[in-house]
Coordinates of C-alpha atoms and ligand atoms in Angstrom, one line a residue:
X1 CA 33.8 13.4 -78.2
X2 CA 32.9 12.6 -81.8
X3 CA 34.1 15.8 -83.3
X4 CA 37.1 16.3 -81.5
X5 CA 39.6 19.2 -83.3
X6 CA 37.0 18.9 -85.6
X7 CA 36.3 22.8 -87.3
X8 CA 32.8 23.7 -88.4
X9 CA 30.8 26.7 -89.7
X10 CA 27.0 26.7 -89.5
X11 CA 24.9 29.2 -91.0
X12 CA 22.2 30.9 -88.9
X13 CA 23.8 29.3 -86.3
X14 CA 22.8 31.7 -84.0
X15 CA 19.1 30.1 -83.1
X16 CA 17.2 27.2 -83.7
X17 CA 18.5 24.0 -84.7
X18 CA 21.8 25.6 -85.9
X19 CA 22.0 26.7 -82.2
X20 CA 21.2 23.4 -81.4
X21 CA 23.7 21.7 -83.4
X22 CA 26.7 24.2 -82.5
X23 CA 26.3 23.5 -79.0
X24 CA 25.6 19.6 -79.1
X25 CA 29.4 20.2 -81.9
X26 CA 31.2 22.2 -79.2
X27 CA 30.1 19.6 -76.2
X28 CA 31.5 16.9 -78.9
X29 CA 34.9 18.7 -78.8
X30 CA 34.5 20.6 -82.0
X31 CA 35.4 24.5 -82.8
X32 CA 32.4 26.4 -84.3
X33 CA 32.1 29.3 -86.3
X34 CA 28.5 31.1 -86.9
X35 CA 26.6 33.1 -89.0
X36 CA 23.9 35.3 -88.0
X37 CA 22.4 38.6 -88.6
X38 CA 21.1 39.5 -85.1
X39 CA 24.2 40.9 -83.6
X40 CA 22.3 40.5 -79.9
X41 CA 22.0 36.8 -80.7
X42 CA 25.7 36.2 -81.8
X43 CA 27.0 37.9 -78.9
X44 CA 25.3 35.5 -76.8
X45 CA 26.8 32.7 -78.5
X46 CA 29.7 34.2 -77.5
X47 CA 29.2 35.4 -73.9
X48 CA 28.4 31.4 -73.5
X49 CA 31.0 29.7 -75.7
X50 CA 34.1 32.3 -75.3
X51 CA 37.3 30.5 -77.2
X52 CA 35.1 27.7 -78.9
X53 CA 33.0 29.7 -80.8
X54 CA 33.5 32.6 -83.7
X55 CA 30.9 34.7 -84.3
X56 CA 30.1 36.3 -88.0
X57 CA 27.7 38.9 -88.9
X58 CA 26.4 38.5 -92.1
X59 CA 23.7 38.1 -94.7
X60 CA 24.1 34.2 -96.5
X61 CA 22.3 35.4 -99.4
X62 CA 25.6 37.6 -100.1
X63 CA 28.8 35.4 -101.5
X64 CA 31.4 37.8 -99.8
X65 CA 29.7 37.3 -96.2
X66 CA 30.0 33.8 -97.0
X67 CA 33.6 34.4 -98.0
X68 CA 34.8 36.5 -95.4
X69 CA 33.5 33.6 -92.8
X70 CA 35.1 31.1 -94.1
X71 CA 38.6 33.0 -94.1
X72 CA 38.1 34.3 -90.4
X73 CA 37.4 30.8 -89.0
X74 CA 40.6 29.4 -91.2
X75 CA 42.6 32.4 -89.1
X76 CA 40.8 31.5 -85.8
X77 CA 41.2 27.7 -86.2
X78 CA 43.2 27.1 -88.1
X79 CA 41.2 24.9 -91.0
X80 CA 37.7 24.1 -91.9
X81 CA 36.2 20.4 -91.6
X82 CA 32.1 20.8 -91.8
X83 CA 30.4 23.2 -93.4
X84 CA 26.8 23.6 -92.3
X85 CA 24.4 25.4 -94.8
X86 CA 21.6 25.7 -92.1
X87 CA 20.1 29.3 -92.5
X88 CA 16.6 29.3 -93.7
X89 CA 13.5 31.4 -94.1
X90 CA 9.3 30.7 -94.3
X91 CA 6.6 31.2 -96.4
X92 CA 4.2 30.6 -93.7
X93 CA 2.2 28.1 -95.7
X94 CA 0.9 31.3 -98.0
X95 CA -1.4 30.0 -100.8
X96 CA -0.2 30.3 -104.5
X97 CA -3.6 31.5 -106.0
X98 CA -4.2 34.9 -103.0
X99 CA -1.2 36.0 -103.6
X100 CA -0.5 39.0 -106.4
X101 CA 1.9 38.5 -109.2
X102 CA 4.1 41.2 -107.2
X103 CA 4.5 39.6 -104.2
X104 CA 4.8 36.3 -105.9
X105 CA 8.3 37.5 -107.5
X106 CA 9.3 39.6 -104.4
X107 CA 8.8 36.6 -102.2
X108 CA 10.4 34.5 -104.8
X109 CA 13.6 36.2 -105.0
X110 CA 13.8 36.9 -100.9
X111 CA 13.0 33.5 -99.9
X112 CA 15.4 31.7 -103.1
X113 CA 18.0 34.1 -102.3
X114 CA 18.5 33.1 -98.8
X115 CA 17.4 29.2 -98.7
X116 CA 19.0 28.4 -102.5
X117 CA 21.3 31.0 -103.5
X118 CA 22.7 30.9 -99.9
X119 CA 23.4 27.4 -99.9
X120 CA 25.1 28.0 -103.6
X121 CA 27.3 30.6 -102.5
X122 CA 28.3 28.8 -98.7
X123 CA 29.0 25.7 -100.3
X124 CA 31.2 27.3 -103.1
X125 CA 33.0 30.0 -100.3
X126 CA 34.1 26.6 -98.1
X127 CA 34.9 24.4 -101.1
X128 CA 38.6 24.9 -101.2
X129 CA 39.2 25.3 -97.2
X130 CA 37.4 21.7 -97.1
X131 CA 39.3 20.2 -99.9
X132 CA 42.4 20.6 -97.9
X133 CA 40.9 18.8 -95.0
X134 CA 38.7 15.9 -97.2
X135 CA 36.0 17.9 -95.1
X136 CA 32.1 17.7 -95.5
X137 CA 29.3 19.2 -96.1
X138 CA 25.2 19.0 -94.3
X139 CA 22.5 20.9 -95.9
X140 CA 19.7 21.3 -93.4
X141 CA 16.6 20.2 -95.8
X142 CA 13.2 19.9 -94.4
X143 CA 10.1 17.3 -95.2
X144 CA 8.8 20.0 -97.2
X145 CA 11.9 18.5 -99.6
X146 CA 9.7 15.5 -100.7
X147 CA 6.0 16.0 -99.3
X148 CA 3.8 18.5 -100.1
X149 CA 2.0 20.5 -97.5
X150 CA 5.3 21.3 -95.0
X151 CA 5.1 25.1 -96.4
X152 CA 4.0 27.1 -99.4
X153 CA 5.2 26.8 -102.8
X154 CA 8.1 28.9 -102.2
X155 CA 9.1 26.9 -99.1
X156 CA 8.6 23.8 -100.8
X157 CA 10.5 24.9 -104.1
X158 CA 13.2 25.7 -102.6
X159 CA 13.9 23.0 -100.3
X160 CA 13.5 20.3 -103.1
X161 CA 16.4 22.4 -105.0
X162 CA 18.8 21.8 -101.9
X163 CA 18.1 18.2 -102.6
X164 CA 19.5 19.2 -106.4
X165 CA 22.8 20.6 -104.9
X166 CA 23.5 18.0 -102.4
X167 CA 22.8 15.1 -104.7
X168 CA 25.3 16.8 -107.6
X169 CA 27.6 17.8 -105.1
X170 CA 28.2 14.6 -103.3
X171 CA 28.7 13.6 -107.2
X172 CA 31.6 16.3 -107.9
X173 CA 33.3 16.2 -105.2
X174 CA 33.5 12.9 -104.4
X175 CA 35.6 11.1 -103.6
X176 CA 37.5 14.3 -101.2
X177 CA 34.4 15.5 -99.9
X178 CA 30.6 13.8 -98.6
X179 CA 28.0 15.8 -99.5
X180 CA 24.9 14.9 -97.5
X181 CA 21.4 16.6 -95.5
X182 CA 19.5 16.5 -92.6
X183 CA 15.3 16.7 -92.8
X184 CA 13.8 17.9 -90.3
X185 CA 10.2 17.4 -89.9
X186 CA 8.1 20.4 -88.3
X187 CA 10.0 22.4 -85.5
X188 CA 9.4 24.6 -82.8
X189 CA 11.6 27.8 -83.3
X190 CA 11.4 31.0 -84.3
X191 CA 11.6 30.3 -88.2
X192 CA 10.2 33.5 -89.8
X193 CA 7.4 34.6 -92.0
X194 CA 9.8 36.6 -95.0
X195 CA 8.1 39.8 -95.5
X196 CA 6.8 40.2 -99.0
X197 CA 4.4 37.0 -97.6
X198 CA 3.1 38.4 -94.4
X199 CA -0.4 39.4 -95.6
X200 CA -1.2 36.5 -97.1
X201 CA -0.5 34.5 -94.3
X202 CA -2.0 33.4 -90.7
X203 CA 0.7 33.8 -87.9
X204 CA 0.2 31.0 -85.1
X205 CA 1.1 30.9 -81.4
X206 CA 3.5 28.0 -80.5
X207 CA 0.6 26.3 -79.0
X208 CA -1.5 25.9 -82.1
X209 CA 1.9 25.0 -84.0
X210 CA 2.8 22.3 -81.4
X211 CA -0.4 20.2 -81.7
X212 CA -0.6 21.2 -85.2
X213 CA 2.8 19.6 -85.8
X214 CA 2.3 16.8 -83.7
X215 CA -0.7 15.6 -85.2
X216 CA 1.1 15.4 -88.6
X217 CA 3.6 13.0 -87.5
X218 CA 2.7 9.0 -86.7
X219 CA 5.5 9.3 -83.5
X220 CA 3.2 12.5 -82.6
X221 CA 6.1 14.7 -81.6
X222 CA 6.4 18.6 -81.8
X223 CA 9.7 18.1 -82.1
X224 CA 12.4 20.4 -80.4
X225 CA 15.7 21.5 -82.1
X226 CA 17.7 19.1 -79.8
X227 CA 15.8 16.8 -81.3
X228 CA 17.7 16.2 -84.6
X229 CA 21.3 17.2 -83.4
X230 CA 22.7 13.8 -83.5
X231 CA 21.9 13.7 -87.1
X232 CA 24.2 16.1 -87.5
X233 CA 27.0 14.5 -85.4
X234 CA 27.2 11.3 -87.0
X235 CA 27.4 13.3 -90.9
X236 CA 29.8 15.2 -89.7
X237 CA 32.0 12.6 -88.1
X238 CA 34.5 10.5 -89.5
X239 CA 32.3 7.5 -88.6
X240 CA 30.2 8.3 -91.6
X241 CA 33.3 8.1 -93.9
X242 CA 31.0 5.8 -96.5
X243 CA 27.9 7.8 -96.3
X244 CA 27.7 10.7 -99.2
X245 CA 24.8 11.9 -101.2
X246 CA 22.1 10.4 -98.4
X247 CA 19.4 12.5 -96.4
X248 CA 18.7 11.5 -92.7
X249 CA 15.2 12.3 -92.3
X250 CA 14.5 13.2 -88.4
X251 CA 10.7 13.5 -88.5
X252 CA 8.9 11.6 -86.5
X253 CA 8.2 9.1 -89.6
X254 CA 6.5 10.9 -92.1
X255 CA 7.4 8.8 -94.8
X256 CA 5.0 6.2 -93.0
X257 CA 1.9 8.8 -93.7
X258 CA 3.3 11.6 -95.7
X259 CA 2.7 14.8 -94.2
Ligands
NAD301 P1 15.4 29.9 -87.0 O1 14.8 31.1 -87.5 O2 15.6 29.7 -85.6 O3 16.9 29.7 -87.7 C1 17.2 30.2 -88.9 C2 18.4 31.1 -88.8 O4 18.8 31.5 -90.1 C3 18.2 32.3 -88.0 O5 19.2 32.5 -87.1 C4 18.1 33.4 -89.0 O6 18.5 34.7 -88.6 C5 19.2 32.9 -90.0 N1 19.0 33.5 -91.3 C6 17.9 33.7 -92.1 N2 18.2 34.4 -93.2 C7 19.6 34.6 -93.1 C8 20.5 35.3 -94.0 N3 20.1 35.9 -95.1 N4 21.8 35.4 -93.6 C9 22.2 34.8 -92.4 N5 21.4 34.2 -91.6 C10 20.1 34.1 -91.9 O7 14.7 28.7 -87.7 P2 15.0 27.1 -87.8 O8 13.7 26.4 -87.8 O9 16.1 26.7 -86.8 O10 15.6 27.0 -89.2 C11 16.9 26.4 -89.6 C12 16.7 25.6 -90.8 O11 15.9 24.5 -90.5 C13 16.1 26.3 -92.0 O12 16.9 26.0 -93.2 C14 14.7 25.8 -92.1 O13 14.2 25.8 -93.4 C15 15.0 24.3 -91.6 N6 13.8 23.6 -91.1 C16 13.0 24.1 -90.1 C17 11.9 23.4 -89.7 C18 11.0 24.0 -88.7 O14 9.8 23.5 -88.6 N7 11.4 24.9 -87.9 C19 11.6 22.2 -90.3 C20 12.4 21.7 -91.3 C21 13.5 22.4 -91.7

């Protein structure tokens, strides 16, 4: 029970690894709040998880969503420990020079909004709620955050500028709160294509992405969500009281080959 009375919230917590990670955090004794926007898949959360969990509806990319989840798990909870800023989108590996100058700044501001501006505005909605509890923080990065090749340029952009906020973060709010990320390499879940990019790009069935994301890594795994949930556990416990401003990479070693 490593997070025991421990308090989270974890964007897009609702699938994928963020489901992953809220129920690996509620096995370890934590209480989780979610946000989501598929009200079907948050009310499964809840069906499953009853008193442990809190669902949210709400839109990341929107600093009052943010706000209002924060203050509805303090009333629930009680307090706020972990703040998760998991909620991403995909550019489905669309290729800078096919696509018009249009759907370059429509996809731009959609996919920024949500996997930048949304990990501005959770951060900034938990801050004070985690001051009072010398809480933390885990940004859920990706490879694409130092190789190329692990998305488009809009993926890639915008996961090297979560490596921006963490790394200042852990700076200002040290030495109250740790400020750190988790990298996953290439995943099987349901990760979505954002609109403005769909007909530039080639959707694949989850058998050409498994052996497509297994060939990239040197452990060869097409790695499942449950894969990288014990990253999260140790960041968020109070075992990693020294660690702050650090990255756990949970790839299958692509720093051995690159991607
Ligand atoms: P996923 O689609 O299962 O999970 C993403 C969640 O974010 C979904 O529940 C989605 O509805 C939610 N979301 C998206 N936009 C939102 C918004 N505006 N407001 C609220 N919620 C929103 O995919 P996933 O792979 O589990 O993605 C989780 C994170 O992991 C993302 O940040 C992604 O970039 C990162 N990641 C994924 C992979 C991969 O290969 N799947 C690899 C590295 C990093």
């Amino acid at each position: 029970m490593a997070l025991k009375d421990k308090v989270a919230l974890v964007t897009g917590g609702n699938s994928g690894i963020g489901e992953a990670v809220t129920r690996r955090f509620i096995q370890e004794g934590a209480k989780v709040s979610i946000i989501g926007r598929s009200v079907e898949t948050l009310k499964k959360m809840k069906e499953e998880f009853g008193e442990d969990i809190l669902i949210n509806q709400g839109d990341v990319s929107k600093y009052e969503d943010n706000e209002k989840a924060v203050q509805a798990t303090v009333e629930q909870f009680g307090k706020l420990d972990v703040f998760i800023a998991n909620a991403g989108v995909f550019d489905g590996f669309a290729k800078f020079a096919d696509v018009t100058p249009d759907a370059l700044a429509e996809a731009y501001d959609f996919l920024l909004d949500i996997n930048v501006k949304g990990s501005f505005f959770g951060a900034k909605a938990a801050l004070a709620e985690l001051q009072k509890t010398n809480g933390n923080i885990i940004f859920t990065v990706s490879g694409a955050s130092f190789y190329p090749d692990g998305g488009g340029v809009w993926y890639t952009a915008s996961k090297h500028a979560q490596i921006g906020l963490m790394r200042q973060l852990a700076f200002e709010l040290a030495p109250n709160i740790r400020v750190n990320a988790v990298a996953p390499g290439g995943t099987l879940t349901a990760l979505s294509v954002i609109p403005p990019l769909r007909p530039f790009v080639k959707i694949v069935d989850n058998d050409t992405k498994a052996s497509s994301i297994k060939k990239r890594n040197p452990l060869q795994l097409a790695q499942m969500p449950e894969d990288h949930v014990a990253a999260y556990v140790l960041l968020a416990s109070d075992e990693a009281r020294a660690i702050t401003g650090e990255v756990i990479s949970s790839d299958g070693g692509l720093s051995v080959r690159g991607l």
